[in-house]
GROMACS .gro file of C-alpha atoms in nm:
model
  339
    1UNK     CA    1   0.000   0.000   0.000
    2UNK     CA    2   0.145   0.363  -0.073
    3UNK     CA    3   0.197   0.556   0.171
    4UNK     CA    4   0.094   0.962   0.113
    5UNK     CA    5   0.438   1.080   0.088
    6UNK     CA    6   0.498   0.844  -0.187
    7UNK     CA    7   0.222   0.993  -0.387
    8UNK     CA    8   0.312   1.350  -0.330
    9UNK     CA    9   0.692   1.257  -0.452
   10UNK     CA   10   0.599   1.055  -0.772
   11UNK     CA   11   0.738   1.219  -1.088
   12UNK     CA   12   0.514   1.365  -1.315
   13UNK     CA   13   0.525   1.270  -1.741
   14UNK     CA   14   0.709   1.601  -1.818
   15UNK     CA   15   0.494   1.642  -2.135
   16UNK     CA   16   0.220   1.811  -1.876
   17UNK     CA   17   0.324   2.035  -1.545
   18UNK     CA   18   0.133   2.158  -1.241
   19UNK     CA   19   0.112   2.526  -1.266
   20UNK     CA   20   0.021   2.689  -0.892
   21UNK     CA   21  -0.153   3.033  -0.973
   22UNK     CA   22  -0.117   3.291  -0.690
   23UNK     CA   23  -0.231   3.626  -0.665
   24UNK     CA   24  -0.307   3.890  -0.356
   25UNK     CA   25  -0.699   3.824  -0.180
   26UNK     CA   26  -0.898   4.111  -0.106
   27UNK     CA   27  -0.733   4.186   0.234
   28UNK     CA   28  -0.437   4.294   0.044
   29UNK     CA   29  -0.259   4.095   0.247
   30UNK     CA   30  -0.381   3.766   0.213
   31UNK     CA   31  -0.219   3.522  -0.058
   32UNK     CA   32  -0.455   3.283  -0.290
   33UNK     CA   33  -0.368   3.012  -0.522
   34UNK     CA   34  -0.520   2.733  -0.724
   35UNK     CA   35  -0.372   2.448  -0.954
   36UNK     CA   36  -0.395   2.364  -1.292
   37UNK     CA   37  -0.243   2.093  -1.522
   38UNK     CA   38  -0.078   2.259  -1.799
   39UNK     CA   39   0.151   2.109  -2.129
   40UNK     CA   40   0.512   2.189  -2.045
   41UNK     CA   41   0.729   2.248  -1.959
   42UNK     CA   42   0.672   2.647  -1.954
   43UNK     CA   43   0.972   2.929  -2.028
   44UNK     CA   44   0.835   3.216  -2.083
   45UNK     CA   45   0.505   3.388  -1.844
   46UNK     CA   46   0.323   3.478  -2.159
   47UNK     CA   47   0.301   3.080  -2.240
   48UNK     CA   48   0.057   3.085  -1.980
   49UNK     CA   49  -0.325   3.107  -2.023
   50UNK     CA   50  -0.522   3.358  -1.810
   51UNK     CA   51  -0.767   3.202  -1.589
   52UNK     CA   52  -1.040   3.271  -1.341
   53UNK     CA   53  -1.164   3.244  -0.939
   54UNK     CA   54  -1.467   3.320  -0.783
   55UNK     CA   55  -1.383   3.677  -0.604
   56UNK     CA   56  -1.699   3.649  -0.407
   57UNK     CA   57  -1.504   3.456  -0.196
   58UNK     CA   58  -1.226   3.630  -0.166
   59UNK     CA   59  -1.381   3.964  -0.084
   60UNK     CA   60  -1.299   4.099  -0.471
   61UNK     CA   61  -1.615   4.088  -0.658
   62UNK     CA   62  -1.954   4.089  -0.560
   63UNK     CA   63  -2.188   3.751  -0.532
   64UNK     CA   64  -2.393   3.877  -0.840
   65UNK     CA   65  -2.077   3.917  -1.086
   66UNK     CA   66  -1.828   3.743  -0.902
   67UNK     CA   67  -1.622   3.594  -1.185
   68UNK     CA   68  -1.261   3.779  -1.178
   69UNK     CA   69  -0.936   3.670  -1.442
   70UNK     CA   70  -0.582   3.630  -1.305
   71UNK     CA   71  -0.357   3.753  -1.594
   72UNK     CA   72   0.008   3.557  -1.497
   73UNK     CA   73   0.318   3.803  -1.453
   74UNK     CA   74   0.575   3.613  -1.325
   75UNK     CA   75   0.713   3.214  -1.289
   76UNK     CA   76   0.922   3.112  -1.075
   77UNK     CA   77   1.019   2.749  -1.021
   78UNK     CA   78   0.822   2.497  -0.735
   79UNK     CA   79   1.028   2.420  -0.468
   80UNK     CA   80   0.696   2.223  -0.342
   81UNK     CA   81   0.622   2.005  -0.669
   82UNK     CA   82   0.981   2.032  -0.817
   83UNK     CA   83   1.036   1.859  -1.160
   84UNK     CA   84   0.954   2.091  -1.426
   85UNK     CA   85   0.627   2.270  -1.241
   86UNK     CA   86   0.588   2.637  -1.171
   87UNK     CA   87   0.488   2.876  -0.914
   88UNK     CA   88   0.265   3.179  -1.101
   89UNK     CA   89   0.245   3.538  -0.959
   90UNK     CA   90  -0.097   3.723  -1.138
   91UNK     CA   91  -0.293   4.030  -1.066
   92UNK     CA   92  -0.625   4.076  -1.100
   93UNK     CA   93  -0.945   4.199  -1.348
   94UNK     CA   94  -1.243   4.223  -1.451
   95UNK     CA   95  -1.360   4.002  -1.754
   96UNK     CA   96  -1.361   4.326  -1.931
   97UNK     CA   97  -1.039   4.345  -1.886
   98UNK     CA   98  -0.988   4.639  -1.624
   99UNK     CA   99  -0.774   4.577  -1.282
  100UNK     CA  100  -1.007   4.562  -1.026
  101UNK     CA  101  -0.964   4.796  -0.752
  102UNK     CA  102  -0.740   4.571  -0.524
  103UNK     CA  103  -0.492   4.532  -0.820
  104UNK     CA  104  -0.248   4.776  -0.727
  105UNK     CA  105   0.026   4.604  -0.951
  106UNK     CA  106  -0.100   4.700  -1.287
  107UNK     CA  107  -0.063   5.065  -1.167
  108UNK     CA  108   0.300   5.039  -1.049
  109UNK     CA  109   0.374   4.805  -1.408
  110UNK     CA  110   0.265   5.115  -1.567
  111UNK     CA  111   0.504   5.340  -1.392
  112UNK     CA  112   0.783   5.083  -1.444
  113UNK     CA  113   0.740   5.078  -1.792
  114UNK     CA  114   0.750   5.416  -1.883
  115UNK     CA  115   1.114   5.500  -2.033
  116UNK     CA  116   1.225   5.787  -1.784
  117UNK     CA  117   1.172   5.527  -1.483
  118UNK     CA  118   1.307   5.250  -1.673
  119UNK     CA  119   1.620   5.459  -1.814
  120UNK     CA  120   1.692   5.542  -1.420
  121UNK     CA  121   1.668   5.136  -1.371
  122UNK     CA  122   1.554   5.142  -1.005
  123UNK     CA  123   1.654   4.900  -0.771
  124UNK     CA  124   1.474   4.805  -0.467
  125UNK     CA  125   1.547   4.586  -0.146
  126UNK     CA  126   1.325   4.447   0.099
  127UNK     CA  127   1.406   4.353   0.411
  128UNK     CA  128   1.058   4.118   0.543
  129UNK     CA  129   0.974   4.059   0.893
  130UNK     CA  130   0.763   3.825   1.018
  131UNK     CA  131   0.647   3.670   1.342
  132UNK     CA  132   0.612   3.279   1.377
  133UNK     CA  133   0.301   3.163   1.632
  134UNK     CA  134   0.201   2.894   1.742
  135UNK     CA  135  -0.123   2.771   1.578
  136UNK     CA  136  -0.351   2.694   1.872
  137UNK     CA  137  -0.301   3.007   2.056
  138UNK     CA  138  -0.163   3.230   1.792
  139UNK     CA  139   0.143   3.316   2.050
  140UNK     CA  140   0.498   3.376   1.916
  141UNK     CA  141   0.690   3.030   1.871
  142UNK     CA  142   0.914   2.950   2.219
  143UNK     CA  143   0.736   3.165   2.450
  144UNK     CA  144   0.570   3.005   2.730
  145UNK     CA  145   0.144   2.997   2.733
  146UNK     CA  146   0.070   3.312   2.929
  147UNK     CA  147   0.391   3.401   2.931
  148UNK     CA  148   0.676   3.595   2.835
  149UNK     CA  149   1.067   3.505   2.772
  150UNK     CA  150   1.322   3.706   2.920
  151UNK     CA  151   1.363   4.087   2.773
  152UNK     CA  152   1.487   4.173   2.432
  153UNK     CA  153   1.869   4.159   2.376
  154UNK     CA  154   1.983   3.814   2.332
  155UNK     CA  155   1.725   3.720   2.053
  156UNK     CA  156   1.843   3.946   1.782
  157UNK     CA  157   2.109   3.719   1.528
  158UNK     CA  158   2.094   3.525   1.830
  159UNK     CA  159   2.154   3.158   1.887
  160UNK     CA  160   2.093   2.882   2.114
  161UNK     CA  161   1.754   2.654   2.239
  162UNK     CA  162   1.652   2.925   2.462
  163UNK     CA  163   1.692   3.253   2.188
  164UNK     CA  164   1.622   3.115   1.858
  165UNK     CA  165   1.283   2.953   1.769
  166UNK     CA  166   1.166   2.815   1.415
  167UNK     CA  167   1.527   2.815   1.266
  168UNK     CA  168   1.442   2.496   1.071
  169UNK     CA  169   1.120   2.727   0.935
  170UNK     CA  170   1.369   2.974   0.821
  171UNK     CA  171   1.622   2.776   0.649
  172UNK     CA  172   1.359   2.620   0.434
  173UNK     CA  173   1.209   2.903   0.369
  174UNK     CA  174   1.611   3.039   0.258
  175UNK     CA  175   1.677   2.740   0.053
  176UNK     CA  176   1.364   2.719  -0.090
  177UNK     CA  177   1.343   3.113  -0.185
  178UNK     CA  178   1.673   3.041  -0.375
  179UNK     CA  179   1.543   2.686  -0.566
  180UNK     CA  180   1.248   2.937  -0.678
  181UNK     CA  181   1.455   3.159  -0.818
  182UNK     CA  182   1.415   3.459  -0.641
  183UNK     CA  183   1.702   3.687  -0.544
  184UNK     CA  184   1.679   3.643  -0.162
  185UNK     CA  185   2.011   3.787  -0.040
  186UNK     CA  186   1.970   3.676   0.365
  187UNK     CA  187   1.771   3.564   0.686
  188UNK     CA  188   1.878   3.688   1.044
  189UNK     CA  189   1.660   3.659   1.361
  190UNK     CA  190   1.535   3.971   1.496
  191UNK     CA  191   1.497   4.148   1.768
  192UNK     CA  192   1.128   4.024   1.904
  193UNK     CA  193   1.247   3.636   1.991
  194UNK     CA  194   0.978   3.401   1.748
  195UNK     CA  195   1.055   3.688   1.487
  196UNK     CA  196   1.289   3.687   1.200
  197UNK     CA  197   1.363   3.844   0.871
  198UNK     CA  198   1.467   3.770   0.502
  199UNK     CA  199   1.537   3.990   0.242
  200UNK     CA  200   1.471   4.042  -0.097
  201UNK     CA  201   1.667   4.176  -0.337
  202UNK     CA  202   1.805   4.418  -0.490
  203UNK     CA  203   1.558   4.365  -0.823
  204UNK     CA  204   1.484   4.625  -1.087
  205UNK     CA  205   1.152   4.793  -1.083
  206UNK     CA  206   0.845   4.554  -1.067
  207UNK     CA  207   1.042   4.235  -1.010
  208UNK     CA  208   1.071   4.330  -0.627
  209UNK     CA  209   0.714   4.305  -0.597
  210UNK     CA  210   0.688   3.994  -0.761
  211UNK     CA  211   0.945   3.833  -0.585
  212UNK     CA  212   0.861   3.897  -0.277
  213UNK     CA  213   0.491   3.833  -0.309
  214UNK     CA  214   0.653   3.476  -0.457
  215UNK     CA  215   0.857   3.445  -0.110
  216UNK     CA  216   0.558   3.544   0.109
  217UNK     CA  217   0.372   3.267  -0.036
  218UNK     CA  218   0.632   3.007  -0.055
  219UNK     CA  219   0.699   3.132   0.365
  220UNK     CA  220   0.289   3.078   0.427
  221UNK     CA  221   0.371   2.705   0.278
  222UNK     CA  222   0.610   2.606   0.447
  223UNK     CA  223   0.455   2.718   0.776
  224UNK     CA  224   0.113   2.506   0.690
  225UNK     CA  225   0.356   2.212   0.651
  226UNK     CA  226   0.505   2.308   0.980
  227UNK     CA  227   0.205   2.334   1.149
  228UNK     CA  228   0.321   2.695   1.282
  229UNK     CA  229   0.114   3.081   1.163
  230UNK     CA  230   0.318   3.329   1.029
  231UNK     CA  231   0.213   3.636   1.027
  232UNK     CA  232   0.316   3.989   0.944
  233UNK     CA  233   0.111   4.216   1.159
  234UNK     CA  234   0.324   4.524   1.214
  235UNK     CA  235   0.324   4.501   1.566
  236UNK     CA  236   0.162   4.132   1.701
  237UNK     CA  237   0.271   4.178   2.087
  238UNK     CA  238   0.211   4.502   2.263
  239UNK     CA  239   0.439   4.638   2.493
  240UNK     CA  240   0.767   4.656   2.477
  241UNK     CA  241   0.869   4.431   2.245
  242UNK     CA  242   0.979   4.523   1.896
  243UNK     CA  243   0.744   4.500   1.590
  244UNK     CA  244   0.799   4.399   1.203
  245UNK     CA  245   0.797   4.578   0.888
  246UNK     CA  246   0.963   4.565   0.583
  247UNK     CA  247   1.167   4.814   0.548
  248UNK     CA  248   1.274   4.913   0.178
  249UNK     CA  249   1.599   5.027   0.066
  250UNK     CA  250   1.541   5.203  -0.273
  251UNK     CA  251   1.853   5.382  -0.562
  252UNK     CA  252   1.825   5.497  -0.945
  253UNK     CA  253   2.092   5.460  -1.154
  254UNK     CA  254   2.189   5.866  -1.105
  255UNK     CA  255   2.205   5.767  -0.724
  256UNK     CA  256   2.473   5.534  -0.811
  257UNK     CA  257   2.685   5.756  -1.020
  258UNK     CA  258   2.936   6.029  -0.943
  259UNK     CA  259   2.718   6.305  -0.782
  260UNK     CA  260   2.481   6.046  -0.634
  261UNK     CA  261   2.412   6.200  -0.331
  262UNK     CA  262   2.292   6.525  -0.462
  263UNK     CA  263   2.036   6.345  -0.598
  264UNK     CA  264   1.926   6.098  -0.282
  265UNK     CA  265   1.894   6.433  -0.091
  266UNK     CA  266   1.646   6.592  -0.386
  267UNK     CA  267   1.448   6.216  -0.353
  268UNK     CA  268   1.464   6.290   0.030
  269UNK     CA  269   1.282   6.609  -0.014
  270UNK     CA  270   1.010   6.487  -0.206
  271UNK     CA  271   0.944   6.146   0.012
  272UNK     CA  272   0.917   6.457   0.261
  273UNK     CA  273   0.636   6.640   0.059
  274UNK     CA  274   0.396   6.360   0.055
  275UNK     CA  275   0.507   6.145   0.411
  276UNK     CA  276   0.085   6.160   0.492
  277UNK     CA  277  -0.030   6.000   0.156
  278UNK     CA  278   0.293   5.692   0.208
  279UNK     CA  279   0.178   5.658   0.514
  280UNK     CA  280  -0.170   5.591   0.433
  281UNK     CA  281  -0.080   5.374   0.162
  282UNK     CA  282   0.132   5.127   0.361
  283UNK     CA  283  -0.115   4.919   0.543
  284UNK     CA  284  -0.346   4.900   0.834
  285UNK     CA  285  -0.187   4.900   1.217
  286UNK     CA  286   0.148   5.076   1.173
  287UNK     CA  287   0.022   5.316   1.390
  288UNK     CA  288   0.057   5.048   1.672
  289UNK     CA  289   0.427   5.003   1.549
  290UNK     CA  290   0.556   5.376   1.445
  291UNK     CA  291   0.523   5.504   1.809
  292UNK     CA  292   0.864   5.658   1.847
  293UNK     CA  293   1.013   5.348   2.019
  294UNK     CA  294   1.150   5.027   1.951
  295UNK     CA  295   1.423   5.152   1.690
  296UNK     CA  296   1.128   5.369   1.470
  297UNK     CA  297   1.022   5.697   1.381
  298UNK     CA  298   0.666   5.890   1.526
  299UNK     CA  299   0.370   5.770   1.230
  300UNK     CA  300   0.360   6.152   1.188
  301UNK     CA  301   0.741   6.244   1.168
  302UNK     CA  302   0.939   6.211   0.866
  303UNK     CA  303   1.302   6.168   0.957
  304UNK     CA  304   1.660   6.086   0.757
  305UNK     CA  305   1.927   5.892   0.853
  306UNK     CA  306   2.217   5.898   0.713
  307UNK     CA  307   2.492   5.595   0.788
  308UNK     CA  308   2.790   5.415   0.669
  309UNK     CA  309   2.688   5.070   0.541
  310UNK     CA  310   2.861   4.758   0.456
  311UNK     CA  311   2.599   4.568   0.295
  312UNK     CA  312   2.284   4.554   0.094
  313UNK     CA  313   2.399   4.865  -0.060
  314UNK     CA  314   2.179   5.021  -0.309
  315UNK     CA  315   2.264   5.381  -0.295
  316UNK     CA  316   2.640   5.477  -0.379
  317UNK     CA  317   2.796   5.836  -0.353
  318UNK     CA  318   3.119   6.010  -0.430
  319UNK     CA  319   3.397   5.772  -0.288
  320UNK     CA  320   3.331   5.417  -0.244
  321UNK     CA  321   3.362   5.488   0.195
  322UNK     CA  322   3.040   5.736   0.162
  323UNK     CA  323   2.727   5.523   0.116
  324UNK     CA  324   2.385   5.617   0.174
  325UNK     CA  325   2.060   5.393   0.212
  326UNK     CA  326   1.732   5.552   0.170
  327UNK     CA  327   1.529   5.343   0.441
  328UNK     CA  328   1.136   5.361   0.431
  329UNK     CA  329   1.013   5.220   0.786
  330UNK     CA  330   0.707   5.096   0.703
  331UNK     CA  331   0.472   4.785   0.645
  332UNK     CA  332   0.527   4.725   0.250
  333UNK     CA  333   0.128   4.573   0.162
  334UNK     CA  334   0.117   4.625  -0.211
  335UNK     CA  335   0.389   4.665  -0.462
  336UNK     CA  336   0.621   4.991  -0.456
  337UNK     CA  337   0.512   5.284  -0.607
  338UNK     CA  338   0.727   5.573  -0.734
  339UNK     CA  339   0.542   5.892  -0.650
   0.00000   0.00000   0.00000
């Protein structure tokens, strides 16, 4: 008698594939998907047939005129299914053809794709954080029921039984990030213990998006198999404990270049300009996280930092000792827009 894992690891005729489509619920936060047998193997995204979901159900449509078409933008490989069978990042519309309001990706394509943006080849890096809990009581892997572990400090790149929970979650989710094919450049364990961080990048223009929508899914898998929740509420424990964001580190091309940081500081001065409008685009609950404390800025101050940085740098000046990181503390929900 076969057992289950047999079945899930028998090899497929490669003359069809398993092609998992994904795209972003209604939430904006929540990640759907469905399967569909498909001739392959599959190269190239615009192989791929659009298809359809229900988005009554996914708070996207309403119950009279619910059907809504996922248009794929993006493979990547299937570190689940392996073999020749594909992971699918889509967005969202109407049969008509017109991205529904939740699509914010066909917006930010647009931008992308005009030449002045494109010309200025922007690159973007995200560093994700994320809380495991445990399922039953949705409390942060390792801490006691009821209870709290010892004050922050040791937890952050920390190691050891008794300051680093989930690291097996995390190393999957690394190796299989990489399998996929997405550019993830590093995990470390944070400063909240049961909360870590990997980071995406740096990608050019729209690809960030898609890539790390493509690692927040393949994360949500791997903690179903690991009966563990992951989630990435901005700030899942009150009090003083630190919360997670995704902070993005952002450069153009004439950032790069000799005379760089004349230009960051002209990009700093408009990010100033319209700090209200970011804010409000960036998600529900960072108010409960941008208090001031725990290593952030006030919700209603717009600050700069400038620092020396060693690594995951995006944003070159003058000599190769001056760097500069433009740092956006904030939940990223929905793919980057250049305003």
């Amino acid at each position: 008698m076969s057992l289950l894992t047999d079945l899930l690891n028998l090899d497929l005729d490669e003359k069809e594939i398993i092609a998992e489509y994904i795209w972003i619920g209604g939430s904006g936060m929540d990640i759907r998907s469905k399967a569909r047998t498909l001739p392959g193997p599959v190269k190239h995204v615009k192989d791929l047939p659009n298809w359809n979901f229900d988005g009554s159900s996914t708070g996207q449509a309403p119950g009279q005129d619910s059907e809504v078409i996922i248009y794929p933008q993006a493979i990547f490989k299937d570190p689940f299914r392996r073999g020749h069978n594909i992971l699918v990042i889509c967005d969202t519309y109407t049969p008509a053809g017109e991205p529904i309001p939740t699509n914010k990706r066909f917006e930010a394509a647009k931008i992308f794709s005009e030449k002045k943006v494109a010309d200025e080849e922007p690159w973007f890096g995200i560093e994700q954080e994320y809380t495991l809990l445990q399922k039953d009581v949705k409390w942060p892997l390792g801490w006691p029921i009821n209870g709290y572990p010892g004050p922050q400090g040791p937890y952050y790149c920390g190691t050891g039984a008794d300051k680093a929970w989930g690291r097996d979650i995390v190393n999957a989710h690394y190796k299989a990030c990489i399998y996929a094919g997405i550019k993830i450049s590093g995990i470390n364990g944070e400063v909240m213990p049961g909360q870590w961080e990997f980071q995406v990048g740096p990608c050019v223009g729209i690809s960030s998006g898609d890539q790390l929508w493509a690692a927040r899914y393949i994360l949500e898998r791997i903690t179903e198999i690991a009966g563990v929740v992951v989630t990435f509420d901005p700030k899942p424990i009150q009090g003083d404990w630190n919360g997670a964001g995704a902070h993005t580190n952002y450069s153009t091309k004439s950032m790069r270049e000799e005379g760089g940081f004349e230009i960051i500081k002209k990009a700093i001065e408009k990010l100033g300009l319209r700090h209200k409008e970011h804010i409000a685009a960036y998600g529900e609950g960072n108010e409960r996280r941008l208090t001031g404390r725990h290593e952030t800025a006030d919700i209603h101050t717009f600050s700069v930092l400038q620092i020396v940085v060693h690594q995951f740098v995006l944003g070159v000046t003058q000599s190769e000792k001056e760097r500069v990181i433009l740092r956006t503390d904030v939940q990223l929900q929905t793919w980057i827009h250049i305003l």
